[in-house]
Amino acid sequence: MTRGVRGATTIQENEADEIVLQTKKLVKDMVEQNNIKPDDVSHVFISVTKDVTAGFPAKALRQIDDSWKYVPVMCMTEIDVPNSLSKCIRVMMVIRTDKAQQEIHHVFHNNAVKLRPDLLQKEGE
């Protein structure tokens, strides 16, 4: 079965190094919290808000290690909704797993914790 693992983060400045750094932190946390192996990843979609233009966040996956080399990754622009969270990077990772939907840990960093507080893991869970 496949499941989506959602993650999001924000950056302070529209700089290529920060885009890659924050994306890498997010993806590594998604992988660790869900015990994901690259061979179990079907594909990864990464969207950014219109103010994130200095670099490709997909580069972050290639920096994790060589086992991510063949995972298909695609970047795109998020729809521009008025008053939405700015400088935001969203990740949708599709994985092969036997876990139920409620067992998937979705990960939100920085200001992106505002997006889905209902999905945030409570301490001790």
CSV table of C-alpha atoms in Angstrom, one decimal:
chain,number,residue,atom,x,y,z
A,1,MET,CA,0.0,0.0,0.0
A,2,THR,CA,1.1,3.6,-0.5
A,3,ARG,CA,0.7,6.5,1.9
A,4,GLY,CA,1.6,10.1,1.7
A,5,VAL,CA,3.8,11.7,4.3
A,6,ARG,CA,3.4,15.4,4.6
A,7,GLY,CA,6.0,17.9,5.8
A,8,ALA,CA,6.4,21.7,5.6
A,9,THR,CA,8.9,24.3,6.8
A,10,THR,CA,9.7,27.9,6.3
A,11,ILE,CA,12.8,29.9,5.5
A,12,GLN,CA,13.9,33.3,6.9
A,13,GLU,CA,15.6,34.5,3.7
A,14,ASN,CA,15.3,33.5,0.1
A,15,GLU,CA,18.8,32.1,-0.3
A,16,ALA,CA,19.8,28.9,-2.0
A,17,ASP,CA,21.8,27.5,1.0
A,18,GLU,CA,18.9,28.1,3.4
A,19,ILE,CA,16.4,26.5,1.1
A,20,VAL,CA,18.5,23.4,0.9
A,21,LEU,CA,19.4,23.4,4.6
A,22,GLN,CA,15.8,23.7,5.8
A,23,THR,CA,14.5,21.2,3.3
A,24,LYS,CA,17.2,18.7,4.3
A,25,LYS,CA,16.3,19.0,8.0
A,26,LEU,CA,12.6,18.5,7.2
A,27,VAL,CA,13.1,15.5,5.0
A,28,LYS,CA,15.5,13.8,7.4
A,29,ASP,CA,13.0,14.3,10.2
A,30,MET,CA,10.2,12.9,8.1
A,31,VAL,CA,12.4,9.9,7.3
A,32,GLU,CA,13.4,9.3,10.9
A,33,GLN,CA,9.9,9.7,12.4
A,34,ASN,CA,8.4,7.3,9.9
A,35,ASN,CA,11.4,4.9,9.5
A,36,ILE,CA,11.5,5.4,5.7
A,37,LYS,CA,14.0,3.8,3.5
A,38,PRO,CA,14.7,5.4,0.0
A,39,ASP,CA,13.7,2.1,-1.7
A,40,ASP,CA,10.2,2.5,-0.2
A,41,VAL,CA,9.7,6.0,-1.7
A,42,SER,CA,7.7,6.1,-4.9
A,43,HIS,CA,8.2,9.9,-5.4
A,44,VAL,CA,8.5,13.2,-3.7
A,45,PHE,CA,6.7,16.4,-4.7
A,46,ILE,CA,8.0,19.7,-3.3
A,47,SER,CA,6.1,22.9,-3.6
A,48,VAL,CA,7.2,26.4,-2.7
A,49,THR,CA,5.4,29.7,-2.2
A,50,LYS,CA,6.1,32.3,-4.9
A,51,ASP,CA,8.7,34.0,-2.7
A,52,VAL,CA,11.0,31.0,-2.7
A,53,THR,CA,13.0,31.3,-5.9
A,54,ALA,CA,16.7,31.3,-5.0
A,55,GLY,CA,17.2,27.5,-5.4
A,56,PHE,CA,15.8,24.1,-5.8
A,57,PRO,CA,14.8,22.4,-2.6
A,58,ALA,CA,15.0,19.0,-4.3
A,59,LYS,CA,18.8,19.3,-4.1
A,60,ALA,CA,18.5,18.6,-0.4
A,61,LEU,CA,17.5,14.9,-1.0
A,62,ARG,CA,20.6,14.3,-3.1
A,63,GLN,CA,22.7,15.6,-0.1
A,64,ILE,CA,21.2,13.1,2.4
A,65,ASP,CA,23.2,10.2,0.9
A,66,ASP,CA,23.7,8.2,-2.3
A,67,SER,CA,20.7,6.0,-1.7
A,68,TRP,CA,18.4,8.9,-2.5
A,69,LYS,CA,20.0,9.2,-6.0
A,70,TYR,CA,17.2,7.4,-7.8
A,71,VAL,CA,14.2,8.8,-5.9
A,72,PRO,CA,12.1,10.9,-8.3
A,73,VAL,CA,11.6,14.4,-7.0
A,74,MET,CA,9.7,17.3,-8.6
A,75,CYS,CA,9.5,20.9,-7.5
A,76,MET,CA,6.6,23.3,-8.3
A,77,THR,CA,5.0,26.5,-7.2
A,78,GLU,CA,2.2,26.4,-4.6
A,79,ILE,CA,-1.0,28.2,-5.5
A,80,ASP,CA,-0.8,31.9,-4.4
A,81,VAL,CA,-3.6,32.3,-1.9
A,82,PRO,CA,-3.9,35.7,-0.3
A,83,ASN,CA,-2.6,36.0,3.2
A,84,SER,CA,-1.2,32.5,3.2
A,85,LEU,CA,2.1,31.5,5.0
A,86,SER,CA,5.1,33.0,3.2
A,87,LYS,CA,8.5,31.5,2.4
A,88,CYS,CA,7.0,28.1,2.8
A,89,ILE,CA,8.4,24.8,1.5
A,90,ARG,CA,5.9,21.8,1.4
A,91,VAL,CA,6.9,18.2,0.9
A,92,MET,CA,4.6,15.3,-0.1
A,93,MET,CA,6.5,12.0,0.1
A,94,VAL,CA,4.7,8.9,-1.3
A,95,ILE,CA,5.9,5.7,0.4
A,96,ARG,CA,5.2,2.0,0.4
A,97,THR,CA,4.1,1.0,3.9
A,98,ASP,CA,1.8,-1.2,5.9
A,99,LYS,CA,1.1,1.6,8.4
A,100,ALA,CA,-2.4,2.9,8.8
A,101,GLN,CA,-3.1,6.5,8.0
A,102,GLN,CA,-3.2,7.5,11.6
A,103,GLU,CA,0.2,5.9,12.2
A,104,ILE,CA,2.0,8.3,9.7
A,105,HIS,CA,3.9,11.1,11.4
A,106,HIS,CA,3.5,14.3,9.4
A,107,VAL,CA,6.3,16.9,10.2
A,108,PHE,CA,6.1,20.6,10.4
A,109,HIS,CA,9.1,22.9,11.2
A,110,ASN,CA,9.5,26.6,11.9
A,111,ASN,CA,6.5,28.8,11.1
A,112,ALA,CA,4.9,25.9,9.2
A,113,VAL,CA,3.6,24.4,12.5
A,114,LYS,CA,0.7,26.8,11.9
A,115,LEU,CA,-0.5,24.8,8.9
A,116,ARG,CA,-1.8,21.7,10.6
A,117,PRO,CA,-1.6,21.9,14.4
A,118,ASP,CA,-4.0,18.9,14.4
A,119,LEU,CA,-1.4,16.7,12.9
A,120,LEU,CA,1.5,17.6,15.2
A,121,GLN,CA,2.7,14.9,17.5
A,122,LYS,CA,2.2,15.7,21.2
A,123,GLU,CA,5.2,15.1,23.4
A,124,GLY,CA,5.3,11.6,24.7
A,125,GLU,CA,3.3,10.1,21.8
